[in-house]
mmCIF file of C-alpha atoms and ligand atoms in Angstrom:
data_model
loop_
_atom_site.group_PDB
_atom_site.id
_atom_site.type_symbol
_atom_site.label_atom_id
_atom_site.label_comp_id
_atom_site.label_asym_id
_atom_site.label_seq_id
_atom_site.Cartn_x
_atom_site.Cartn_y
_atom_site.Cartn_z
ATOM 1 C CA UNK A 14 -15.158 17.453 -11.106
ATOM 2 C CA UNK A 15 -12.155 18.853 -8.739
ATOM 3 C CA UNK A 16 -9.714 21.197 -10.194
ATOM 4 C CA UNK A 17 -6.626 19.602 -9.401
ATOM 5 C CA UNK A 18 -3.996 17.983 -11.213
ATOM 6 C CA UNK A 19 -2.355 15.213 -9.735
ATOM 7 C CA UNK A 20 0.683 12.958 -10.526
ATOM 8 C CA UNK A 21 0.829 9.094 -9.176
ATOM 9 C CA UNK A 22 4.020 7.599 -9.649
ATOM 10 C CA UNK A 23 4.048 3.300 -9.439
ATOM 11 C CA UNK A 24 0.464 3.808 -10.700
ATOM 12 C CA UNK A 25 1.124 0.127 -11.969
ATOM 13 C CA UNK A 26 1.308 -1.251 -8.744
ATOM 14 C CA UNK A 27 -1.425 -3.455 -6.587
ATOM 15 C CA UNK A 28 -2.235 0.173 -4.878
ATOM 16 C CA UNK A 29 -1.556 2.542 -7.733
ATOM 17 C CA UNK A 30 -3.287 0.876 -9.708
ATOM 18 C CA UNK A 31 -6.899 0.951 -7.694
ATOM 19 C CA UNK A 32 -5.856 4.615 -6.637
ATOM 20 C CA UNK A 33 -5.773 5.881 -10.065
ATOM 21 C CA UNK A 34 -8.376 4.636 -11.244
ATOM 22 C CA UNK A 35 -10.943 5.823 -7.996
ATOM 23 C CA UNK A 36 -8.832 9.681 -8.564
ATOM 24 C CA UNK A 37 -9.841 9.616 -12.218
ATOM 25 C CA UNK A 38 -13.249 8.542 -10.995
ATOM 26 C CA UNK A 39 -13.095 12.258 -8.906
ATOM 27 C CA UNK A 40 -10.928 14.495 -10.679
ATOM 28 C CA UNK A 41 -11.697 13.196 -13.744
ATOM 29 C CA UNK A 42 -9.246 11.417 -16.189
ATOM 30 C CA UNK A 43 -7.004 13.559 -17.783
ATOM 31 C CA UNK A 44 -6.252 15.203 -14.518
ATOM 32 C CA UNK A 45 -4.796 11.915 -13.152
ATOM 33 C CA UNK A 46 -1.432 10.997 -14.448
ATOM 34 C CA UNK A 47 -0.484 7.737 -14.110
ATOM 35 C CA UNK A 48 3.355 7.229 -14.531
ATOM 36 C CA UNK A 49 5.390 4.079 -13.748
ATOM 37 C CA UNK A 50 8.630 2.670 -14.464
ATOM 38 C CA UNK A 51 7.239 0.132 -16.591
ATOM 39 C CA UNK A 52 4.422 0.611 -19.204
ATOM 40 C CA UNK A 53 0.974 -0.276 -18.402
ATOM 41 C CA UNK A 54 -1.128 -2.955 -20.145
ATOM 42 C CA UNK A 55 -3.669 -0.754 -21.702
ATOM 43 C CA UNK A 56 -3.078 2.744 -22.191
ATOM 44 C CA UNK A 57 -6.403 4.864 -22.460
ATOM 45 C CA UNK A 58 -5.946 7.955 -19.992
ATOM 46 C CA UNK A 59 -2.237 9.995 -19.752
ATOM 47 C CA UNK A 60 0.251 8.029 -18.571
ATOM 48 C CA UNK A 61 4.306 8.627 -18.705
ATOM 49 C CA UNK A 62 6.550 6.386 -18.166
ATOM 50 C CA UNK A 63 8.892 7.980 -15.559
ATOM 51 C CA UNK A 64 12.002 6.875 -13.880
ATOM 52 C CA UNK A 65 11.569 8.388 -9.980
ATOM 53 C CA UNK A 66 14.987 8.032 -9.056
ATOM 54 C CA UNK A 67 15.739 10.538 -12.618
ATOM 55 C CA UNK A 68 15.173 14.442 -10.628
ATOM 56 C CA UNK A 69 14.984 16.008 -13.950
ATOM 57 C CA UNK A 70 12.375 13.882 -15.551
ATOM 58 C CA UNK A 71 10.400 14.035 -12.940
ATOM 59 C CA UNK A 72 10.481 18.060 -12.531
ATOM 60 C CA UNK A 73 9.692 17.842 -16.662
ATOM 61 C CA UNK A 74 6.335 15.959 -15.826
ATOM 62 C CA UNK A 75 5.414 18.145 -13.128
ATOM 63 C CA UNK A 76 5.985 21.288 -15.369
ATOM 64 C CA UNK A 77 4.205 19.561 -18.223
ATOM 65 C CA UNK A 78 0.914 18.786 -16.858
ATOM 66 C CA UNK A 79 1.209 21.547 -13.992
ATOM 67 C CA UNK A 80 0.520 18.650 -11.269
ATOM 68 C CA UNK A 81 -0.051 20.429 -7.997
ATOM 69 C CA UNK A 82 -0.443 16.967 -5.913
ATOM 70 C CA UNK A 83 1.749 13.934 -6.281
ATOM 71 C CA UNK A 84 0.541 10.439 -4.880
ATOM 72 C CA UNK A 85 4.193 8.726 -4.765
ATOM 73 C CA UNK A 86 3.762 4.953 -4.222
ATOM 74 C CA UNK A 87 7.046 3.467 -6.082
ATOM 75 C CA UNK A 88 9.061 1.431 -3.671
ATOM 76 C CA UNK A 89 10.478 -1.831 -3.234
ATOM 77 C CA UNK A 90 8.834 -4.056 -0.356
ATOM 78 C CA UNK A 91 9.563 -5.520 2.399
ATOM 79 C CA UNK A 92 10.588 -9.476 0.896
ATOM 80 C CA UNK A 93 12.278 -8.656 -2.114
ATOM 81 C CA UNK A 94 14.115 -5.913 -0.382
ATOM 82 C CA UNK A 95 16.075 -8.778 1.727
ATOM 83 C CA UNK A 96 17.056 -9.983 -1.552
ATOM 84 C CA UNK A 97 18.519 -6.603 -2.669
ATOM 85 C CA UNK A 98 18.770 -4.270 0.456
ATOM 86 C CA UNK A 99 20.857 -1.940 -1.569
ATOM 87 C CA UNK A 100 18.194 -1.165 -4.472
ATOM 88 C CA UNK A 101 15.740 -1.245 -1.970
ATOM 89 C CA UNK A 102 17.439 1.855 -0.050
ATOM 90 C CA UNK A 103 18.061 3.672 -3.222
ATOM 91 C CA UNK A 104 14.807 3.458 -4.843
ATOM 92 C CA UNK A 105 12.705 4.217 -1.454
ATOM 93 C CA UNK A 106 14.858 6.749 0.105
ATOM 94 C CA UNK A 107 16.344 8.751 -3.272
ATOM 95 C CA UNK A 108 12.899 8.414 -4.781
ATOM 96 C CA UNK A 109 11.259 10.226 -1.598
ATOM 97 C CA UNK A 110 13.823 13.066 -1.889
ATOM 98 C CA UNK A 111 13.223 13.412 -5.575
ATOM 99 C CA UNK A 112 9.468 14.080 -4.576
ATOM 100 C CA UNK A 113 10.177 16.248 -1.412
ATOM 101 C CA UNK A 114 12.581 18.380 -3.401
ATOM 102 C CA UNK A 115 10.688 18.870 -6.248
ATOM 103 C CA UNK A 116 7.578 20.259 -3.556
ATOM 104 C CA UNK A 117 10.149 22.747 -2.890
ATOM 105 C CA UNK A 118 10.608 24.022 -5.659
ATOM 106 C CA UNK A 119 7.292 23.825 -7.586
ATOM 107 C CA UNK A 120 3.744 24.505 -6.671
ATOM 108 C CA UNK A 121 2.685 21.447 -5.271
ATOM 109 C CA UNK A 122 0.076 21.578 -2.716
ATOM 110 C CA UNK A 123 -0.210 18.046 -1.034
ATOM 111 C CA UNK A 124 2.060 14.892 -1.313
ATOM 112 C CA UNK A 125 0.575 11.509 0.099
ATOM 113 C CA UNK A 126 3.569 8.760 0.670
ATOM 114 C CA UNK A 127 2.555 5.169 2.350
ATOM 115 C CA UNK A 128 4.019 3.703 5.088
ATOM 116 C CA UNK A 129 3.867 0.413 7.062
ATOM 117 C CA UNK A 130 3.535 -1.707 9.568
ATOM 118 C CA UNK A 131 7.281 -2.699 8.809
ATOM 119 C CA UNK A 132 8.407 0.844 10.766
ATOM 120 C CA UNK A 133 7.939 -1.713 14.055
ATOM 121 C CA UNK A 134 10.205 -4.619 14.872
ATOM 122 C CA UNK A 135 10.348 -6.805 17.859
ATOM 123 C CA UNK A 136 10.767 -4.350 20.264
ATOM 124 C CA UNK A 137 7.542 -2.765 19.599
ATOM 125 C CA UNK A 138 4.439 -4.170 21.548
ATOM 126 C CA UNK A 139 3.304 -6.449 19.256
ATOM 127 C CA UNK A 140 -0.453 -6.107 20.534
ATOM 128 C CA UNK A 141 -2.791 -2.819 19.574
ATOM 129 C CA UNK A 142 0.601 -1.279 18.766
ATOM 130 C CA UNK A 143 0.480 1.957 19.504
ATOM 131 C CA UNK A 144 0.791 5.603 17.464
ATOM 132 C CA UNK A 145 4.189 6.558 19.984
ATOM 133 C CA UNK A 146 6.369 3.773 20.262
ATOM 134 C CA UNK A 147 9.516 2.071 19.408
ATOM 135 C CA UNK A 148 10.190 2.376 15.787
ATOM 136 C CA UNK A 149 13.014 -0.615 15.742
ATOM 137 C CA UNK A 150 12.623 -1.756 11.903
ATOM 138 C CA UNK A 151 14.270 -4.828 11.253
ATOM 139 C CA UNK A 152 14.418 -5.110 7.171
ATOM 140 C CA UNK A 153 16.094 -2.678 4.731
ATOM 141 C CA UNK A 154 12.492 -1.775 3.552
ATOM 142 C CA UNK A 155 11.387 -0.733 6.986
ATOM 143 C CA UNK A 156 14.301 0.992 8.026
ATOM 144 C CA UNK A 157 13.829 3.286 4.751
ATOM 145 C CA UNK A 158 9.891 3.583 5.344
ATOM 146 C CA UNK A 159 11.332 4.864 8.877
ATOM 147 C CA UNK A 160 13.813 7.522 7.784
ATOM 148 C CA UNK A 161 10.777 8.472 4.898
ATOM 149 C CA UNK A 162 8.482 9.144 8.130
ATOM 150 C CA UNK A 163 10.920 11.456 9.581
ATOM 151 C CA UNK A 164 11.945 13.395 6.922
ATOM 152 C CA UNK A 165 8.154 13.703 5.907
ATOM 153 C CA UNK A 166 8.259 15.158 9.264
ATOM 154 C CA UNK A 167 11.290 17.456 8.117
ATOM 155 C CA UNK A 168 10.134 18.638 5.493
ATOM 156 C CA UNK A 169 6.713 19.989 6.586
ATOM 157 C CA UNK A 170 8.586 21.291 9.666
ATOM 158 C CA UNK A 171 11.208 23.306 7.793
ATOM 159 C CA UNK A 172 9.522 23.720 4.224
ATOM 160 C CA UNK A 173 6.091 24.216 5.328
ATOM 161 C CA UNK A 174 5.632 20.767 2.896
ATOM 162 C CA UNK A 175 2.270 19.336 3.115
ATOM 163 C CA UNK A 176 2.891 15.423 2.807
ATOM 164 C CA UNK A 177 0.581 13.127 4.467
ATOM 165 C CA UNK A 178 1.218 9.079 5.041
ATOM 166 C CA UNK A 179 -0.591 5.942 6.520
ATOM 167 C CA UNK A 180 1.047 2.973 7.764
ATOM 168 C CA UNK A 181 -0.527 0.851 5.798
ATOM 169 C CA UNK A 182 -0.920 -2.921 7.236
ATOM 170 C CA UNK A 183 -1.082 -5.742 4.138
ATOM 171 C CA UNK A 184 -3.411 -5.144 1.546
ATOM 172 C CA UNK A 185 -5.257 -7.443 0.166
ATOM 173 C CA UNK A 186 -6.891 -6.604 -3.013
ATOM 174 C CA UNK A 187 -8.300 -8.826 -6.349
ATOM 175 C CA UNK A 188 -7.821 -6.285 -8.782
ATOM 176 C CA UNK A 189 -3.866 -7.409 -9.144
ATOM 177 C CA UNK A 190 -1.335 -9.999 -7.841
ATOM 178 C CA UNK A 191 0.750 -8.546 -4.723
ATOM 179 C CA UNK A 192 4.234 -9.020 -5.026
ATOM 180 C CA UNK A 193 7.937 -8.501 -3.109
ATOM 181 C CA UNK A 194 5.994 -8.376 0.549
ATOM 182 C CA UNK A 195 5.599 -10.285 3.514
ATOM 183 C CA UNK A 196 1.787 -10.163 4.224
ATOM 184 C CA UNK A 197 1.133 -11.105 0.518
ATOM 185 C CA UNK A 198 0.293 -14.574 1.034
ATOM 186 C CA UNK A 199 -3.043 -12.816 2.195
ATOM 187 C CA UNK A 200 -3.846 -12.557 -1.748
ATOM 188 C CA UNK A 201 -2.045 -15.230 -3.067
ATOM 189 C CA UNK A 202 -4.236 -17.612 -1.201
ATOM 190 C CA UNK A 203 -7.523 -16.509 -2.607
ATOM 191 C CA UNK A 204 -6.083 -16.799 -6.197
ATOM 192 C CA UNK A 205 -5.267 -20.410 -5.799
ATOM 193 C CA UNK A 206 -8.799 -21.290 -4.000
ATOM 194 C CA UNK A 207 -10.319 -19.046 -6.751
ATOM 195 C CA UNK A 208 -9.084 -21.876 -9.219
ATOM 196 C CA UNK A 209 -9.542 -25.068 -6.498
ATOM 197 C CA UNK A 210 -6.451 -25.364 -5.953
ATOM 198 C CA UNK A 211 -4.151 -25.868 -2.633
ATOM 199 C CA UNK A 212 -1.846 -23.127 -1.306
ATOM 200 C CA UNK A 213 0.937 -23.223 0.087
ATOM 201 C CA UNK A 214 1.592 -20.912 2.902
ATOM 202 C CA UNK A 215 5.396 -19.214 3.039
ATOM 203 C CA UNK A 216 4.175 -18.049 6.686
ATOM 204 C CA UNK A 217 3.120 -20.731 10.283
ATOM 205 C CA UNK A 218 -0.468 -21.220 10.165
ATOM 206 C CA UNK A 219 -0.885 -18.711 13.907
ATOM 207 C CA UNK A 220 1.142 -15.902 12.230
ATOM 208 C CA UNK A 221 -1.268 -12.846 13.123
ATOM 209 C CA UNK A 222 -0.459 -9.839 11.007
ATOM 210 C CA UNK A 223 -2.559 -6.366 10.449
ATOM 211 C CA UNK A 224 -4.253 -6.674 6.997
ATOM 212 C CA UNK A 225 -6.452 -4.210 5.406
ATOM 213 C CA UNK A 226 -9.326 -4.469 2.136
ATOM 214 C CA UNK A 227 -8.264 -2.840 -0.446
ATOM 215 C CA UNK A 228 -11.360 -0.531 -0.654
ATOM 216 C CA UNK A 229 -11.061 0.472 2.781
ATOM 217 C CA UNK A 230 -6.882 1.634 2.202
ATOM 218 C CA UNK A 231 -8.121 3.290 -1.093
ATOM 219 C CA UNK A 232 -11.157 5.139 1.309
ATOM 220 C CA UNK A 233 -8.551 5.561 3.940
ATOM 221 C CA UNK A 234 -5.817 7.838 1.442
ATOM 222 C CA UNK A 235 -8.415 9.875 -0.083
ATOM 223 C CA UNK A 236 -10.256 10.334 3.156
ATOM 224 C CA UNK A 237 -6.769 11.698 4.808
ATOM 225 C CA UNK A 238 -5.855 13.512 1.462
ATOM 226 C CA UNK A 239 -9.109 15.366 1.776
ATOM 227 C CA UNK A 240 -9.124 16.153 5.557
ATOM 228 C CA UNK A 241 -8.589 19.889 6.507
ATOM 229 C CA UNK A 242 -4.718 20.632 6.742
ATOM 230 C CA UNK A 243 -5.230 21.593 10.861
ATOM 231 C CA UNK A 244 -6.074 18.396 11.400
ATOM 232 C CA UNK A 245 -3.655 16.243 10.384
ATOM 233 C CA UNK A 246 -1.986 16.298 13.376
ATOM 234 C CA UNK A 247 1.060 13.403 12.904
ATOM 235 C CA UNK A 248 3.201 14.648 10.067
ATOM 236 C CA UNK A 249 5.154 11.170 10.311
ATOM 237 C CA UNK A 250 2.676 8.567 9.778
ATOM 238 C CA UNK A 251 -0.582 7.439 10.786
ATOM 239 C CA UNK A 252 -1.271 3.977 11.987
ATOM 240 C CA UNK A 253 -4.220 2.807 10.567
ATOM 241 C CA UNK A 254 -5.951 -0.908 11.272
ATOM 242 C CA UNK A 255 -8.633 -2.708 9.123
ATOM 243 C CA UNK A 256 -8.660 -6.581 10.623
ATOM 244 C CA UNK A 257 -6.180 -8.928 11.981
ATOM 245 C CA UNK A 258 -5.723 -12.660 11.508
ATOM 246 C CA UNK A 259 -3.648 -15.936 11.034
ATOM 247 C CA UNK A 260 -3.231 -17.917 7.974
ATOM 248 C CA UNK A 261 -4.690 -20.615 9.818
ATOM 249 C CA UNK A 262 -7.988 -18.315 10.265
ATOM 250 C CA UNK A 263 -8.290 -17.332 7.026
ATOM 251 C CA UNK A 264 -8.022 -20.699 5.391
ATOM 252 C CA UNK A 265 -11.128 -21.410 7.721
ATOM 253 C CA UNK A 266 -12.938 -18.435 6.511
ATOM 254 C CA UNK A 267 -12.400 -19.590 2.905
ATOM 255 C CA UNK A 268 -13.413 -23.311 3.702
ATOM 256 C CA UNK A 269 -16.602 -21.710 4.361
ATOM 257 C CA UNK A 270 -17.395 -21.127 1.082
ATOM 258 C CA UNK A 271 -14.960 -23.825 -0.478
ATOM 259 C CA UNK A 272 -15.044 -26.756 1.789
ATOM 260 C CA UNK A 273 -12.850 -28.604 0.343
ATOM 261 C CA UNK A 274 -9.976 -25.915 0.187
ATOM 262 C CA UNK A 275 -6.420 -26.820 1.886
ATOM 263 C CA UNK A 276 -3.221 -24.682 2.895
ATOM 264 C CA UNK A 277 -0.228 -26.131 3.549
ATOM 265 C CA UNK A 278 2.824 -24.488 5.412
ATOM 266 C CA UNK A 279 6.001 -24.064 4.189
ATOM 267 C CA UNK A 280 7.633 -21.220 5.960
ATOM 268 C CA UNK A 281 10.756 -19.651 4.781
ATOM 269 C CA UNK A 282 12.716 -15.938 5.213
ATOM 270 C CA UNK A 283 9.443 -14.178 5.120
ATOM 271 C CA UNK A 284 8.819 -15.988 8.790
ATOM 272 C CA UNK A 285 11.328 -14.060 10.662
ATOM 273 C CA UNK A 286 9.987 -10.617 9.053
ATOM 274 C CA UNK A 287 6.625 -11.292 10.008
ATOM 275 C CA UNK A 288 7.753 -12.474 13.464
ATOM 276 C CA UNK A 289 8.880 -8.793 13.916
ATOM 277 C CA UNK A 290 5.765 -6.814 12.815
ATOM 278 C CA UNK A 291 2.878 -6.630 15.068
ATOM 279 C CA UNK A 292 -0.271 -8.184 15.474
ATOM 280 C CA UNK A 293 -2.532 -5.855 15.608
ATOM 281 C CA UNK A 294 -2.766 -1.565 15.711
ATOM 282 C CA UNK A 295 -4.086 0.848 17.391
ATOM 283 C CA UNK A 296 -5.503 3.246 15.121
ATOM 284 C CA UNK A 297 -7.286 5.832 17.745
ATOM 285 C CA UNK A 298 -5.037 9.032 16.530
ATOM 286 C CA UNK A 299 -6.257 8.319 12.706
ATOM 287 C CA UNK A 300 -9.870 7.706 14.162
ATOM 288 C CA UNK A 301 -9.748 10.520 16.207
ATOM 289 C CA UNK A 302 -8.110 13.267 13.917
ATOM 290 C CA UNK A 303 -9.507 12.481 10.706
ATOM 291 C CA UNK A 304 -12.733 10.371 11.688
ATOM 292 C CA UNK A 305 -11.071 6.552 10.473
ATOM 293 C CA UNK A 306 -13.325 3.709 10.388
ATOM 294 C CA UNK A 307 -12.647 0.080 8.287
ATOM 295 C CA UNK A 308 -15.854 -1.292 6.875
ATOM 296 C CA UNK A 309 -14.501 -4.584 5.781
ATOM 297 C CA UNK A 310 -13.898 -7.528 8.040
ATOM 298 C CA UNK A 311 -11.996 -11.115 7.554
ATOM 299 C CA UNK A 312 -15.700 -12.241 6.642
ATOM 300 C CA UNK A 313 -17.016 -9.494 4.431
ATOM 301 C CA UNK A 314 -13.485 -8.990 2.844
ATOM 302 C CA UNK A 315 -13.213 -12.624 2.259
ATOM 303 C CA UNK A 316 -17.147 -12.964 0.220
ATOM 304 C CA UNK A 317 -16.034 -10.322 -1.728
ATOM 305 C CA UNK A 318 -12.435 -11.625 -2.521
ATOM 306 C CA UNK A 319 -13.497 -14.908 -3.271
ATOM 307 C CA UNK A 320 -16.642 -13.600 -5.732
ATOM 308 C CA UNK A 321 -14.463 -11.400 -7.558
ATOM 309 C CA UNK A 322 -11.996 -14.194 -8.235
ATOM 310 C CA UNK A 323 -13.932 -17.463 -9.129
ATOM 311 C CA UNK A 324 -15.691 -15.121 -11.616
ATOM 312 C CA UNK A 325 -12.666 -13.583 -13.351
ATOM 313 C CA UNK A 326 -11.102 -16.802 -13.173
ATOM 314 C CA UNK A 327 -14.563 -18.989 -14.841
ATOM 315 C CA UNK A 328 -14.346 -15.777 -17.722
ATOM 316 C CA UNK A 329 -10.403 -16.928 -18.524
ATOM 317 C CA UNK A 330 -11.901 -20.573 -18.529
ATOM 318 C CA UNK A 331 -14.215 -20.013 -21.232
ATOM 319 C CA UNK A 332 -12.049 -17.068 -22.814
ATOM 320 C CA UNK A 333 -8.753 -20.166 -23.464
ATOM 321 C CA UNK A 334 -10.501 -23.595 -22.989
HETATM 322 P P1 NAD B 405 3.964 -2.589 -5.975
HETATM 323 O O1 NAD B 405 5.297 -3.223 -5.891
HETATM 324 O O2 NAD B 405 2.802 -3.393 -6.419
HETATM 325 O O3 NAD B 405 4.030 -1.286 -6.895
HETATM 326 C C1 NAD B 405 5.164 -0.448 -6.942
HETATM 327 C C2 NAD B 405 5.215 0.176 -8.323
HETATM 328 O O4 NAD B 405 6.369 1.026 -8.356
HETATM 329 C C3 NAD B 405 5.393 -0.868 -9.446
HETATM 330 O O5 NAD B 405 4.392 -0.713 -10.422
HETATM 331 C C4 NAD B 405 6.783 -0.570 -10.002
HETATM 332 O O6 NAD B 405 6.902 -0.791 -11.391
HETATM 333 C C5 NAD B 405 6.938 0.905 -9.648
HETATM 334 N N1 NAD B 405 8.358 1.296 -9.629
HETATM 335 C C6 NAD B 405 9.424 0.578 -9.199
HETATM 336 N N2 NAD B 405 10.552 1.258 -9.408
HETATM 337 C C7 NAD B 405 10.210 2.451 -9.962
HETATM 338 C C8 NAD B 405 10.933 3.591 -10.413
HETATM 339 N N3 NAD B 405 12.282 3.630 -10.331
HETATM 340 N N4 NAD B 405 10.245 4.623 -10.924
HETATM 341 C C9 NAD B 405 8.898 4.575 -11.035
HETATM 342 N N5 NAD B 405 8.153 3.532 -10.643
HETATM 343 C C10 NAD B 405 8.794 2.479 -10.102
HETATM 344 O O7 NAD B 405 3.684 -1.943 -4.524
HETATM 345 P P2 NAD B 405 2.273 -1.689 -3.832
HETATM 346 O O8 NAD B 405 1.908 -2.913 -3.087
HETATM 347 O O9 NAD B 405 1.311 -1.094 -4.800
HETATM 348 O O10 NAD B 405 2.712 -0.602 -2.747
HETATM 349 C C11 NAD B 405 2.648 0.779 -3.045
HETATM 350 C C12 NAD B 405 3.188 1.553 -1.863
HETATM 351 O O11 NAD B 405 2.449 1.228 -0.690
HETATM 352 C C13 NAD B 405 4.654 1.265 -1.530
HETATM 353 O O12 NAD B 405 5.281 2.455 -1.122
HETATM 354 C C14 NAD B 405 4.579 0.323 -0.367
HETATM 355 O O13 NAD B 405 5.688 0.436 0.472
HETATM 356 C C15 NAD B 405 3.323 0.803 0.334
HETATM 357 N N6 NAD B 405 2.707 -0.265 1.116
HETATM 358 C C16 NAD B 405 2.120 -1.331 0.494
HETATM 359 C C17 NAD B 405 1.543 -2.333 1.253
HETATM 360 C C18 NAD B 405 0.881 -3.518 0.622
HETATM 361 O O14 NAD B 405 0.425 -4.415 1.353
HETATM 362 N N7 NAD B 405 0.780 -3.578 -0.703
HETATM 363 C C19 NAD B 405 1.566 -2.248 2.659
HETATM 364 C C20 NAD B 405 2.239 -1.159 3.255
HETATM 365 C C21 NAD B 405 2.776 -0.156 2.470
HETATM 366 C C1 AKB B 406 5.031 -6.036 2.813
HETATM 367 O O1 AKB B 406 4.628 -7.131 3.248
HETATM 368 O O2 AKB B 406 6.209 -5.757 2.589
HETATM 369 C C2 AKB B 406 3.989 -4.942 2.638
HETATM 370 C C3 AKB B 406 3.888 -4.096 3.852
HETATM 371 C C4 AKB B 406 3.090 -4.535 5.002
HETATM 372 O O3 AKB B 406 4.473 -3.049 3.889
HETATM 373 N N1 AKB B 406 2.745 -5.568 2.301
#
């Protein structure tokens, strides 16, 4: 087991949630602190619930378990941010400083805060966007995934802080449902052909958006966490790319194993925020600095999905008849 202590704060999430568990898996579980805003199903390893945007409370876990890394995934996404662009500042910005300033003033020896593809808008290239480019966010929740990039930046330029980030594309995971973002349809879909039924799509059927396996975004933060502090060379954010595809492509992919499974498309507000994200990434900085390679595909990803589902979903079946 490693020696370190570390704090993950929205360890309820569709990430945290995966995260803590492969941490605890490595450091052990009563070195990983789960803490959330809202109380977990099951509790059977620390957890404290934790309001990020309350300083003090915060410092008071820190000091408490003597956490000397903090894995800081509470935010609002990019969806239900449109709804509430005010919360969504507050929470993502106020809730970064909370962690930066506590780094500052405690012993804590790494940070790791996710990004996204939402830093781009429709200025970027939308194709094999690159590392450099225009940052021209177009929703609340990018802008504030923007300013958190350069103030990560900041703060390891000033403070000597070392906090690393990905720009994570959408994850698509079957350990939870995704919800408040933009690429989620990329999950909800597989729960609804899980249980034969239709889906229908909030996004155009050739939408192309950057998505990413779960496993390999999980790989991806622990691989950069781990990687020798000279060479993390962007202090920002890295882009990082798994696969890329259209609603339309991944319906096909499914009908491969479920023939008979439809979408239909319905899109609404989420249509113009996708319209502004890119297609695809280029990832060569992250590949480069800290050796970066996806092993999932649309194919491989999509087996596994779709196994993982129809069984959980058959075991409720017979669980409530
Ligand atoms: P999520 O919404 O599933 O989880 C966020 C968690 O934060 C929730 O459990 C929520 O209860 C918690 N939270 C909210 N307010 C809080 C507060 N005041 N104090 C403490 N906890 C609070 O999000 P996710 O999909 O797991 O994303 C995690 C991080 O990864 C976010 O920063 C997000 O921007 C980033 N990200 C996610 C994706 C994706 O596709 N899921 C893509 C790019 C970036
Ligand atoms: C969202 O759609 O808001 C997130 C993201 C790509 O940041 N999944």
């Amino acid at each position: 087991m490693r020696k370190d202590t570390i704090l993950v704060i929205g360890a309820n999430g569709q990430i945290g949630s995966v995260l803590t568990q492969e941490l605890r898996k490595i450091y052990g579980s009563s070195n990983v602190i789960a803490s959330d805003i809202r109380l977990p199903k099951e509790k059977n390893a620390p957890f404290e619930q934790l309001d990020i945007l309350k300083a003090t409370d915060l410092a008071k876990v820190i000091d408490k378990y003597k956490i000397n890394q903090i894995f800081h995934l509470a935010a609002i996404l990019s969806a239900k941010g449109e709804k509430n662009p005010k919360l969504a500042w507050d929470l993502n910005m106020n809730s970064l400083f909370n962690v930066l300033e506590v780094a500052k003033e405690k012993a804590i020896d790494k940070i790791f805060f996710p990004s996204s593809i939402a830093v781009f808008g429709s200025k970027t290239p939308r194709v094999s966007t690159p590392q450099q480019t225009i940052l021209h966010a177009e929703t609340v929740y990018g802008i504030s995934k923007v300013a958190g990039e350069s103030w990560a930046e900041y703060y390891h330029a000033k403070f000597g802080i070392d906090i690393r980030s990905l720009r994570y594309p959408g994850i698509i995971g079957h350990q939870s449902l995704a919800g408040g973002g933009t690429t989620d349809y990329a999950v909800d879909i597989f729960h609804k052909a899980a249980q034969n039924e239709d889906y229908i799509c909030f996004l155009k059927k050739d939408t192309r958006l950057p998505m990413m396996y779960m496993e390999d975004a999980i790989r991806a933060t622990l691989q950069l966490m781990d990687a020798p502090a000279e060479q993390i060379k962007i202090r920002s954010s890295y882009n990082i790319a798994g696969m890329d595809f259209t609603p339309a492509e991944l319906t096909l992919e499914i009908q491969k194993q479920l023939p008979d499974f439809k979408t239909v498309y319905a899109p609404d507000f989420r249509q113009a925020i996708a319209d502004s994200w890119p297609e695809s990434i280029d990832d060569t900085a992250a590949q480069q600095d800290w050796n970066w390679a996806p092993k999932y595909d649309i194919s491989s990803m999509t087996k596994d999905m779709l196994s993982n589902l129809i069984k959980r979903y058959q075991q409720t079946e017979n669980i409530h008849p």
